[in-house]
Amino acid sequence: MAAGAEPSARGNLAAGAGGEEGVHVKPFTPEKAKEIIMALQQPAVFCNMVSDWPARHWNAQHLSKVLHGKQIQFRMGMRNTDTVPQFETTCSYVEATLEEFLAWNSDQSSISGPFSDYDHSKFWAYADYKYFISLFEDNTNVFQDVMWSDFGFPGRNGQESTLWIGSLGAHTPCHLDSYGCNLVLQVQGRKRWHLFPPEDTPFLYPTRIPYEESSVFSKINVVNPDLKRFPQFRKAQRRTVTLNPGQVLFVPRHWWHYVESIDPVTVSINSWIELEEDHFARVEEAITRTLVCALKTAEDPHNTRAWLNPTEVEETSHDVNCRYLNGAVSAFFDHYRTSNVVETSALQTNTEHARKEGLNVCDHWEGGRTRGQSVTMGAASAFGPDLVPVTPSEREGICESDGQDFVDRDGEHFGKSHQAEKQQTISKSENAVVKQIAYSNATAPSQSLISTDDLLDCLVNPQVTRMVAQLLIQGRNV
């Protein structure tokens, strides 16, 4: 397949529309694109930036030839979903080639092989989290087909990217990523993204079970929520966008997202961009891992499958995790001693500040961003046909309003009437948590036993680990 513009033109020129040879100046230079990405604090879609990328032509048929029958793990899930999220720990898995996946996905009812136990009308398949560096270990030349340098990250290509191939209905449960921000190229088919801002964290009932480093999951199936059990979810500010082939979605740091394939075959490529705040986030993750693994392995040392995501293959012993924690703290200090970014005064924790801000998701470690501020003026000025913001009220173009007015199980109707409440900023989250506890105590049946998972939901809540990490850093700095 044609690779588009000549290598000498990459970064500046793209192939003309309809495959015709032509010159198309990209709407943003790499420098401008990076400036926008670093300033944006809300999701947005870049258009007309990847026409000359060879990876733009990586549909599933093409990839099946490139991979030469390589075995890939597919996650299998049910199409008919209830109110419980389909976490990876509850799915089954098959090893298959892309050729076998495509044959099954064409609904050949008599097919034999790895997918034979899965009725195509009832199941979806997802080859997710496929890191290029291992997937294409025998064909590293393909790394150059992905050109994140066009977005201002020189040298970043497929080697720092991940591939996702799914069938209709394939999805990832709602979660946020602890590290970095995210750039996602849609190659084939369409995906629908359901996004929620960081300040909605109390309304999404975060959990670290199943445990996966850098992924904080929501207990809610956001496309079919149990509002009786999770009443605060009605306050969450959903933003929905359908990502089409050739478009690149920017997901800012700590934005919650649920992603679903809405076409028969979808192919996506993403790259997580490291940020200054990640040095502190790794300390938080090390704390979380140590606590989760210690308590869960003590509860049942022979059943990690129930709580540890399949992507987590490292040893989970307490000794290893303690060394990991110490390494994360040391790396934090090493980085800031070298860069002089953070002075000693910035590491101090004031008791009054902790009392007022302790339950907030965002604080001074978020890079000094103003709470409730969605975008800087410089980034906002770039919005237009080539950069479309994903907003709650957008109805036309590529951005779609959620459009769903849920009805809870008691028949209470709600939807746009709650838009005023949804505009609450992170500074109100403490009050939200208090109200959530009061509401739960008044309506939920009493429980005589507190489970390990209940305890962990409190101990490794992102808001709590933020404070613990601050105290650890402060203690080491005295």
Coordinates of C-alpha atoms in Angstrom, one line a residue:
M1 CA 0.0 0.0 0.0
A2 CA 1.1 3.5 -0.7
A3 CA 2.9 5.2 2.2
G4 CA 1.8 8.7 1.2
A5 CA 4.2 11.6 0.9
E6 CA 7.9 11.2 0.3
P7 CA 10.0 10.8 3.5
S8 CA 11.5 14.3 2.9
A9 CA 8.1 15.8 3.1
R10 CA 6.9 14.1 6.3
G11 CA 5.9 16.5 9.0
N12 CA 4.9 19.1 6.5
L13 CA 3.0 17.5 3.6
A14 CA 0.3 14.9 3.3
A15 CA -1.1 13.0 0.4
G16 CA -4.1 14.7 -1.4
A17 CA -7.7 13.7 -0.9
G18 CA -8.9 10.5 -2.5
G19 CA -5.4 9.1 -2.8
E20 CA -4.4 11.6 -5.5
E21 CA -1.0 13.0 -5.5
G22 CA -1.1 16.5 -4.1
V23 CA 0.3 18.8 -1.5
H24 CA -1.6 19.3 1.7
V25 CA -0.1 21.5 4.4
K26 CA -0.8 20.1 7.9
P27 CA -2.9 22.4 10.1
F28 CA -0.3 22.4 12.9
T29 CA 3.4 22.3 12.9
P30 CA 5.0 19.8 15.4
E31 CA 5.9 22.7 17.7
K32 CA 2.3 24.1 17.7
A33 CA 0.8 20.7 18.1
K34 CA 2.9 20.0 21.2
E35 CA 2.1 23.4 22.6
I36 CA -1.6 22.6 22.2
I37 CA -1.3 19.2 23.8
M38 CA 0.7 20.6 26.8
A39 CA -1.9 23.3 27.4
L40 CA -5.2 21.5 26.7
Q41 CA -7.0 20.2 29.8
Q42 CA -10.0 18.8 28.0
P43 CA -10.2 16.1 25.3
A44 CA -10.0 17.2 21.7
V45 CA -9.8 15.6 18.2
F46 CA -7.0 16.4 15.8
C47 CA -8.0 16.2 12.1
N48 CA -5.9 16.2 8.9
M49 CA -2.6 15.4 10.7
V50 CA -1.8 11.8 9.7
S51 CA -2.6 11.5 5.9
D52 CA 1.0 10.7 5.1
W53 CA 1.5 8.1 7.9
P54 CA 2.1 4.6 6.5
A55 CA 0.3 3.3 9.7
R56 CA -2.8 5.1 8.4
H57 CA -3.3 2.1 6.1
W58 CA -2.8 -0.6 8.8
N59 CA -6.2 -2.3 8.5
A60 CA -6.6 -5.8 10.0
Q61 CA -6.2 -7.4 6.6
H62 CA -2.9 -5.7 6.1
L63 CA -1.7 -6.5 9.6
S64 CA -2.5 -10.1 9.2
K65 CA 0.0 -10.2 6.3
V66 CA 2.6 -8.2 8.2
L67 CA 2.4 -10.5 11.2
H68 CA 2.7 -13.7 9.1
G69 CA 0.4 -15.9 11.2
K70 CA 1.8 -14.8 14.6
Q71 CA -0.3 -16.0 17.6
I72 CA -2.0 -13.1 19.5
Q73 CA -4.0 -13.2 22.7
F74 CA -7.6 -12.1 22.3
R75 CA -9.8 -11.1 25.2
M76 CA -13.3 -12.5 24.9
G77 CA -16.4 -10.8 26.3
M78 CA -20.1 -11.0 26.2
R79 CA -22.1 -8.6 24.0
N80 CA -25.1 -8.5 26.2
T81 CA -23.8 -6.5 29.2
D82 CA -25.5 -6.0 32.6
T83 CA -24.7 -3.3 35.1
V84 CA -21.4 -5.0 36.2
P85 CA -18.3 -4.0 34.3
Q86 CA -16.6 -6.7 32.3
F87 CA -13.2 -6.5 33.9
E88 CA -10.3 -8.4 32.3
T89 CA -10.2 -10.8 35.3
T90 CA -13.7 -12.0 34.4
C91 CA -13.1 -12.5 30.7
S92 CA -11.7 -15.6 28.9
Y93 CA -8.8 -15.6 26.5
V94 CA -7.8 -17.3 23.3
E95 CA -4.5 -17.5 21.3
A96 CA -5.2 -17.0 17.6
T97 CA -3.8 -15.4 14.5
L98 CA -5.4 -12.4 12.9
E99 CA -6.5 -14.6 10.0
E100 CA -8.4 -16.8 12.4
F101 CA -9.9 -13.7 14.0
L102 CA -11.1 -12.3 10.7
A103 CA -12.6 -15.6 9.7
W104 CA -14.5 -15.8 13.0
N105 CA -15.5 -12.2 12.7
S106 CA -17.0 -12.8 9.3
D107 CA -19.6 -15.0 11.1
Q108 CA -18.6 -18.3 9.6
S109 CA -20.8 -20.5 11.8
S110 CA -19.0 -23.7 10.9
I111 CA -15.5 -22.3 11.8
S112 CA -13.2 -24.5 13.8
G113 CA -10.1 -23.5 15.8
P114 CA -9.5 -21.2 18.8
F115 CA -12.8 -19.3 18.4
S116 CA -15.0 -22.3 17.9
D117 CA -16.4 -22.1 21.4
Y118 CA -17.5 -18.5 21.0
D119 CA -20.7 -17.7 19.1
H120 CA -19.9 -14.6 17.1
S121 CA -23.4 -13.2 17.7
K122 CA -22.9 -13.3 21.5
F123 CA -19.2 -12.6 22.0
W124 CA -16.7 -9.9 21.1
A125 CA -12.9 -10.3 20.7
Y126 CA -10.3 -7.7 21.6
A127 CA -6.5 -7.9 21.0
D128 CA -5.7 -5.0 23.3
Y129 CA -2.5 -3.6 24.9
K130 CA -0.3 -5.1 22.1
Y131 CA 3.0 -3.3 22.5
F132 CA 4.7 -2.8 19.1
I133 CA 8.1 -3.7 20.6
S134 CA 7.1 -7.3 21.3
L135 CA 4.4 -7.6 18.6
F136 CA 6.8 -6.6 15.8
E137 CA 10.1 -7.9 17.3
D138 CA 10.9 -9.6 14.0
N139 CA 10.0 -6.6 11.9
T140 CA 11.2 -3.5 13.6
N141 CA 11.1 -1.5 10.4
V142 CA 7.4 -0.9 10.9
F143 CA 8.1 1.3 13.9
Q144 CA 8.8 4.1 11.5
D145 CA 5.3 3.9 10.1
V146 CA 4.0 5.7 13.2
M147 CA 5.1 9.3 13.3
W148 CA 4.3 10.9 16.6
S149 CA 7.0 13.4 15.8
D150 CA 4.3 15.3 13.9
F151 CA 2.8 16.1 17.2
G152 CA 6.0 17.6 18.6
F153 CA 7.6 14.5 20.1
P154 CA 10.8 13.9 18.0
G155 CA 11.9 10.3 17.7
R156 CA 8.7 8.9 19.1
N157 CA 7.3 6.2 16.8
G158 CA 5.8 2.7 16.9
Q159 CA 8.4 1.6 19.5
E160 CA 6.6 3.7 22.1
S161 CA 3.1 2.7 20.8
T162 CA 0.4 0.1 21.4
L163 CA -1.9 -1.6 19.0
W164 CA -5.6 -2.4 19.6
I165 CA -7.7 -4.7 17.3
G166 CA -11.3 -5.5 18.2
S167 CA -14.7 -6.7 16.9
L168 CA -18.1 -5.0 17.3
G169 CA -18.8 -4.5 21.0
A170 CA -15.2 -4.9 22.2
H171 CA -14.5 -2.4 24.9
T172 CA -12.3 -1.4 27.9
P173 CA -14.0 -0.8 31.3
C174 CA -14.1 2.8 32.5
H175 CA -10.8 3.8 34.0
L176 CA -8.2 6.5 34.3
D177 CA -4.5 6.2 33.6
S178 CA -2.2 7.2 36.4
Y179 CA 0.7 8.2 34.1
G180 CA 0.9 10.7 31.2
C181 CA -1.6 11.9 28.7
N182 CA -2.8 9.9 25.7
L183 CA -2.7 10.3 21.9
V184 CA -4.9 7.8 20.0
L185 CA -5.0 7.3 16.2
Q186 CA -8.0 5.6 14.8
V187 CA -7.0 3.5 11.8
Q188 CA -10.0 1.3 10.9
G189 CA -13.6 1.4 11.9
R190 CA -15.0 3.7 14.6
K191 CA -14.7 3.8 18.3
R192 CA -17.0 5.6 20.8
W193 CA -15.3 7.2 23.7
H194 CA -17.1 8.1 26.9
L195 CA -15.0 10.6 28.9
F196 CA -15.3 12.1 32.4
P197 CA -13.1 14.8 33.9
P198 CA -10.8 14.2 36.9
E199 CA -13.1 16.1 39.2
D200 CA -15.8 13.5 38.7
T201 CA -13.6 10.9 40.4
P202 CA -15.8 10.7 43.6
F203 CA -18.9 10.1 41.3
L204 CA -17.2 7.2 39.5
Y205 CA -16.5 5.0 42.6
P206 CA -12.8 4.3 41.9
T207 CA -11.3 0.9 42.8
R208 CA -7.9 -0.8 42.4
I209 CA -9.5 -4.3 42.2
P210 CA -8.7 -5.7 39.7
Y211 CA -5.2 -4.4 40.1
E212 CA -3.2 -3.1 37.1
E213 CA -0.4 -0.7 37.5
S214 CA -1.4 2.8 36.4
S215 CA -5.1 1.9 35.8
V216 CA -7.7 3.1 38.3
F217 CA -11.0 1.4 37.4
S218 CA -14.6 2.5 38.0
K219 CA -17.0 0.1 39.7
I220 CA -19.7 1.4 37.3
N221 CA -20.6 0.1 33.9
V222 CA -21.0 3.6 32.5
V223 CA -23.2 2.5 29.5
N224 CA -25.6 0.7 31.8
P225 CA -25.2 2.1 35.3
D226 CA -26.7 0.7 38.4
L227 CA -28.0 4.0 39.9
K228 CA -29.5 2.3 42.9
R229 CA -26.0 1.1 44.0
F230 CA -24.1 4.1 42.6
P231 CA -26.4 7.2 43.0
Q232 CA -23.6 9.7 42.8
F233 CA -22.9 8.7 39.2
R234 CA -25.8 10.9 38.1
K235 CA -23.6 13.9 38.9
A236 CA -20.8 12.8 36.5
Q237 CA -20.2 15.0 33.5
R238 CA -20.1 12.7 30.5
R239 CA -18.5 13.7 27.2
T240 CA -19.0 11.4 24.2
V241 CA -17.1 11.4 20.9
T242 CA -17.1 9.0 18.0
L243 CA -13.5 8.7 16.6
N244 CA -13.3 8.1 12.9
P245 CA -10.4 6.7 10.8
G246 CA -7.7 9.3 10.3
Q247 CA -8.5 11.2 13.5
V248 CA -6.3 11.5 16.5
L249 CA -7.9 11.9 20.0
F250 CA -6.0 13.7 22.7
V251 CA -6.9 12.4 26.3
P252 CA -5.5 14.7 29.0
R253 CA -4.0 13.4 32.2
H254 CA -6.4 11.6 34.6
W255 CA -9.5 11.8 32.4
W256 CA -11.7 8.7 32.9
H257 CA -12.6 6.9 29.7
Y258 CA -14.7 3.9 28.5
V259 CA -14.0 2.9 24.9
E260 CA -16.1 0.7 22.7
S261 CA -15.9 -0.6 19.1
I262 CA -19.0 0.3 17.1
D263 CA -17.9 -1.2 13.8
P264 CA -17.3 -4.9 12.8
V265 CA -13.5 -4.4 12.9
T266 CA -11.6 -1.6 14.6
V267 CA -7.9 -0.9 14.7
S268 CA -6.3 1.8 16.8
I269 CA -2.8 2.9 17.7
N270 CA -2.0 4.9 20.9
S271 CA 1.0 6.3 22.7
W272 CA 1.1 7.5 26.3
I273 CA 3.1 10.8 26.6
E274 CA 5.2 11.1 29.8
L275 CA 4.6 14.2 31.9
E276 CA 6.4 15.9 34.7
E277 CA 3.8 14.8 37.3
D278 CA 4.5 11.1 36.5
H279 CA 7.5 11.1 38.9
F280 CA 5.2 11.6 41.8
A281 CA 2.5 9.3 40.4
R282 CA 5.0 6.4 40.4
V283 CA 5.4 6.8 44.1
E284 CA 1.6 6.7 44.5
E285 CA 1.5 3.6 42.3
A286 CA 4.2 1.9 44.3
I287 CA 2.3 2.5 47.5
T288 CA -0.9 1.1 45.9
R289 CA 0.9 -2.0 44.6
T290 CA 2.4 -2.7 48.0
L291 CA -0.8 -2.5 49.8
V292 CA -3.0 -4.3 47.3
C293 CA -0.6 -7.2 46.9
A294 CA 0.1 -7.5 50.6
L295 CA -3.6 -7.7 51.6
K296 CA -4.8 -9.8 48.6
T297 CA -2.1 -12.4 48.8
A298 CA -2.6 -12.7 52.5
E299 CA -6.3 -13.2 51.9
D300 CA -5.8 -16.0 49.3
P301 CA -2.2 -16.6 48.2
H302 CA -3.2 -19.2 45.6
N303 CA -5.9 -17.1 43.7
T304 CA -4.2 -14.1 42.2
R305 CA -6.3 -14.6 39.0
A306 CA -9.3 -13.1 40.8
W307 CA -7.8 -9.7 41.5
L308 CA -4.6 -9.3 39.4
N309 CA -5.1 -8.2 35.8
P310 CA -3.5 -10.6 33.2
T311 CA -1.3 -7.7 32.1
E312 CA 0.5 -7.8 35.5
V313 CA 3.1 -10.5 35.1
E314 CA 5.8 -9.3 37.6
E315 CA 6.4 -10.9 41.0
T316 CA 4.0 -9.7 43.6
S317 CA 5.9 -10.5 46.8
H318 CA 6.1 -7.9 49.6
D319 CA 9.9 -7.8 49.4
V320 CA 9.9 -7.0 45.7
N321 CA 7.2 -4.3 46.1
C322 CA 9.0 -2.6 49.0
R323 CA 12.1 -2.4 46.8
Y324 CA 9.9 -1.0 44.0
L325 CA 8.5 1.6 46.5
N326 CA 12.0 2.7 47.6
G327 CA 13.1 2.9 44.0
A328 CA 10.2 5.1 43.1
V329 CA 10.9 7.5 46.0
S330 CA 14.6 7.6 45.2
A331 CA 13.9 8.3 41.5
F332 CA 11.6 11.1 42.5
F333 CA 14.3 12.9 44.5
D334 CA 17.0 12.1 41.9
H335 CA 14.8 13.7 39.2
Y336 CA 14.1 16.9 41.1
R337 CA 17.6 17.3 42.5
T338 CA 18.8 17.2 38.9
S339 CA 16.1 19.5 37.4
N340 CA 15.6 21.8 40.4
V341 CA 12.0 21.9 39.4
V342 CA 10.7 21.5 43.0
E343 CA 12.2 23.3 45.9
T344 CA 12.1 22.0 49.5
S345 CA 9.2 24.3 50.4
A346 CA 7.0 22.7 47.8
L347 CA 7.4 19.3 49.5
Q348 CA 6.0 20.5 52.9
T349 CA 2.5 19.4 53.9
N350 CA 0.6 21.9 55.9
T351 CA -1.9 20.3 58.2
E352 CA -4.6 22.8 57.5
H353 CA -4.0 22.4 53.7
A354 CA -4.3 18.7 54.1
R355 CA -7.5 19.0 56.0
K356 CA -9.1 21.2 53.4
E357 CA -7.6 19.6 50.2
G358 CA -6.9 16.1 51.3
L359 CA -10.0 14.6 49.6
N360 CA -9.4 16.5 46.4
V361 CA -8.1 14.6 43.4
C362 CA -6.0 17.5 42.0
D363 CA -3.6 19.6 44.0
H364 CA -0.2 21.3 43.6
W365 CA 1.2 18.1 42.1
E366 CA -1.0 18.6 39.1
G367 CA 1.4 21.1 37.8
G368 CA -0.2 24.2 39.2
R369 CA -3.3 24.1 37.0
T370 CA -6.4 26.0 38.1
R371 CA -9.3 23.9 39.3
G372 CA -12.2 24.0 37.0
Q373 CA -10.1 25.5 34.2
S374 CA -10.6 23.4 31.1
V375 CA -8.2 25.0 28.6
T376 CA -5.8 27.8 28.3
M377 CA -6.6 30.7 26.1
G378 CA -3.7 29.8 23.8
A379 CA -5.0 26.3 23.2
A380 CA -8.6 27.5 22.8
S381 CA -7.6 29.8 20.0
A382 CA -6.5 26.7 18.0
F383 CA -10.0 25.2 18.0
G384 CA -11.6 24.9 14.6
P385 CA -12.2 22.3 11.8
D386 CA -8.7 20.8 12.5
L387 CA -9.0 20.7 16.3
V388 CA -12.4 19.9 17.7
P389 CA -13.0 20.0 21.5
V390 CA -15.0 17.3 23.1
T391 CA -17.6 19.1 25.1
P392 CA -20.7 18.0 27.0
S393 CA -23.0 20.1 24.9
E394 CA -21.5 19.5 21.4
R395 CA -24.1 17.9 19.1
E396 CA -22.8 18.3 15.5
G397 CA -19.7 17.2 13.6
I398 CA -17.5 14.5 15.1
C399 CA -18.4 15.3 18.7
E400 CA -21.6 13.9 20.0
S401 CA -23.5 14.8 23.1
D402 CA -24.2 11.8 25.3
G403 CA -27.9 12.3 24.5
Q404 CA -28.9 9.7 27.1
D405 CA -31.3 10.5 29.9
F406 CA -31.0 7.5 32.2
V407 CA -33.9 6.2 34.2
D408 CA -32.9 4.6 37.5
R409 CA -34.5 1.5 38.9
D410 CA -37.0 3.5 41.0
G411 CA -38.2 5.2 37.8
E412 CA -36.6 8.6 38.7
H413 CA -35.9 10.4 35.4
F414 CA -32.9 12.6 35.2
G415 CA -30.6 14.0 32.5
K416 CA -30.1 17.5 31.4
S417 CA -31.7 18.9 34.5
H418 CA -28.5 17.9 36.3
Q419 CA -26.2 20.0 34.1
A420 CA -26.0 22.7 36.7
E421 CA -24.7 20.2 39.3
K422 CA -22.3 18.8 36.8
Q423 CA -20.4 22.1 36.6
Q424 CA -19.1 21.7 40.2
T425 CA -15.3 22.0 40.4
I426 CA -12.9 19.8 42.2
S427 CA -13.1 22.1 45.3
K428 CA -16.6 20.6 46.0
S429 CA -15.5 17.0 46.0
E430 CA -15.1 16.7 49.8
N431 CA -18.7 17.7 50.3
A432 CA -19.7 15.2 47.6
V433 CA -17.9 12.4 49.4
V434 CA -19.6 13.3 52.7
K435 CA -23.0 13.4 51.0
Q436 CA -22.3 10.1 49.3
I437 CA -21.5 8.5 52.7
A438 CA -24.7 9.9 54.2
Y439 CA -26.8 8.8 51.3
S440 CA -25.3 5.3 51.4
N441 CA -25.9 4.9 55.1
A442 CA -29.5 5.9 54.7
T443 CA -30.4 3.7 51.8
A444 CA -28.0 0.7 51.7
P445 CA -28.6 -2.4 53.7
S446 CA -26.2 -2.8 56.6
Q447 CA -23.3 -5.2 56.1
S448 CA -22.0 -7.2 59.0
L449 CA -18.6 -8.0 57.4
I450 CA -16.1 -5.7 55.8
S451 CA -14.2 -7.5 53.0
T452 CA -10.6 -7.0 52.0
D453 CA -11.8 -5.3 48.9
D454 CA -13.9 -2.9 51.0
L455 CA -10.8 -2.0 53.0
L456 CA -8.7 -1.6 49.9
D457 CA -11.2 0.7 48.3
C458 CA -10.5 3.1 51.2
L459 CA -6.8 2.5 51.7
V460 CA -5.8 2.8 48.0
N461 CA -8.4 5.4 46.9
P462 CA -6.4 7.8 44.6
Q463 CA -7.2 10.6 47.0
V464 CA -5.7 8.8 49.9
T465 CA -2.6 7.5 48.2
R466 CA -1.9 11.1 47.1
M467 CA -1.7 12.2 50.8
V468 CA 0.3 9.1 51.8
A469 CA 2.8 9.8 49.0
Q470 CA 3.1 13.5 50.1
L471 CA 3.8 12.4 53.7
L472 CA 6.4 9.9 52.5
I473 CA 8.2 12.5 50.4
Q474 CA 8.0 15.0 53.3
G475 CA 9.5 12.5 55.8
R476 CA 12.4 11.7 53.5
N477 CA 13.1 15.4 52.9
V478 CA 13.4 16.4 56.6

